[in-house]
C-alpha positions in Angstrom: 87.0 100.7 121.4 89.2 102.0 118.7 91.5 105.2 119.2 90.6 108.3 117.0 92.2 107.9 113.6 95.5 110.0 112.9 96.6 110.7 109.5 100.3 111.1 109.0 103.1 110.8 106.7 105.1 107.2 106.8 108.7 108.5 107.2 110.4 105.6 109.2 111.4 102.3 107.8 109.0 100.9 110.5 106.0 103.2 109.5 106.6 102.4 105.7 106.8 98.6 106.6 103.4 98.9 108.5 101.8 100.5 105.5 102.5 96.9 103.3 99.4 95.1 104.4 97.1 97.9 103.2 99.1 98.5 100.0 99.4 95.0 98.9 95.6 94.9 98.7 95.9 97.4 95.7 99.2 96.2 94.6 99.2 92.7 94.9 102.5 92.0 93.0 104.6 93.7 95.9 106.7 91.5 97.9 107.2 92.5 101.6 110.9 92.0 101.9 111.3 94.5 99.2 108.6 97.1 100.2 110.5 99.5 102.1 113.3 99.7 99.7 110.8 100.2 96.7 109.1 103.2 98.8 112.7 104.8 99.6 113.5 104.5 96.0 110.2 106.3 94.9 111.0 108.8 97.7 114.1 109.9 96.3 112.0 111.0 93.3 109.4 112.8 95.3 107.0 110.1 96.3 105.4 110.3 99.9 103.3 107.8 101.8 100.6 109.0 104.0 98.3 106.6 106.0 95.4 106.6 108.4 96.5 105.1 111.5 94.2 103.3 114.2 95.5 101.7 117.1 98.9 101.7 115.6 97.7 100.0 112.3 97.6 101.7 108.8 94.1 100.9 107.9 94.3 103.3 104.8 97.1 104.5 102.8 97.9 106.9 99.8 101.2 107.1 97.8 101.5 110.5 96.2 103.8 113.2 94.8 103.5 117.0 94.2 104.7 118.1 90.4 104.2 120.4 87.9 103.5 120.1 84.1 102.1 122.3 81.3 98.6 120.8 81.2 97.6 121.1 84.9 100.5 123.7 86.5 101.3 122.5 90.0 99.5 119.3 91.2 99.1 116.5 93.4 99.1 113.2 91.9 97.9 110.3 93.8 99.7 107.0 92.7 98.0 104.7 95.1 95.0 104.9 97.4 93.6 102.1 99.5 91.6 101.0 102.5 92.0 97.7 103.9 89.0 95.5 102.9 88.3 94.8 106.6 88.3 98.5 107.4 86.2 99.9 104.7 83.0 101.8 105.3 84.2 103.5 108.4 85.0 106.7 106.5 88.9 106.1 106.5 89.2 106.7 102.7 87.2 109.9 102.6 89.5 111.2 105.6 92.6 110.2 103.7 91.2 112.0 100.4 90.4 115.2 102.3 93.8 115.3 103.9 95.3 114.9 100.6 93.2 117.8 99.2 94.3 119.8 102.1 98.0 118.9 101.6 97.5 120.0 97.9 96.1 123.1 98.7 98.9 123.9 101.5 101.7 123.1 99.1 100.4 125.5 96.4 98.7 123.1 94.0 95.7 123.9 92.0 94.3 120.3 91.7 94.6 116.7 92.8 94.8 114.0 90.1 94.5 110.3 90.3 94.2 107.3 87.7 91.7 104.4 88.5 91.6 101.2 86.6 88.6 100.9 84.4 87.3 97.7 86.3 87.3 99.5 89.8 83.6 100.7 89.7 83.3 100.8 93.5 86.3 103.0 93.6 84.9 105.4 91.0 81.8 105.5 92.9 83.8 106.8 96.1 85.6 109.2 94.1 82.4 110.8 92.6 80.8 110.7 96.0 84.0 112.6 97.2 83.7 115.4 94.5 85.9 114.3 92.0 85.1 114.0 88.2 86.2 111.9 85.3 88.2 114.2 83.0 90.3 112.0 80.7 91.2 108.4 79.5 94.6 107.3 80.1 96.5 105.3 77.4 99.2 103.1 77.7 101.5 100.6 75.6 104.3 98.4 76.4 107.6 99.6 74.9 109.9 96.6 76.0 110.6 93.8 73.8 110.8 90.2 75.2 
């Protein structure tokens, strides 16, 4: 029988490293040996990593930051949100998203934002089921010359 899920920020190198198996499912380009350093570099700019822990394993993770801009005021932006494929349909993603909403409110944010790839239809259904709405399109272009 599994222990009750606990949601907590990953602040130690060990906890950050334990988030890699979940995160790599969303970001397959990541390399395990460089993961902690990449997260630490982003943390220097406000990134935080939260996880749903079950029996010592990170079964769902979210990378996020609190910021402000003219369009939205103070907001929480979710960079990464994933539940391990073998742990889906147990409510871990919903718990983590609810925790993020509470964290946003507790830190003075008026809104929570995230982008999701256009091909991630299952994720879109999940976000809508959890009370989120599609509010904009995100455009991108490469600016480097090869």
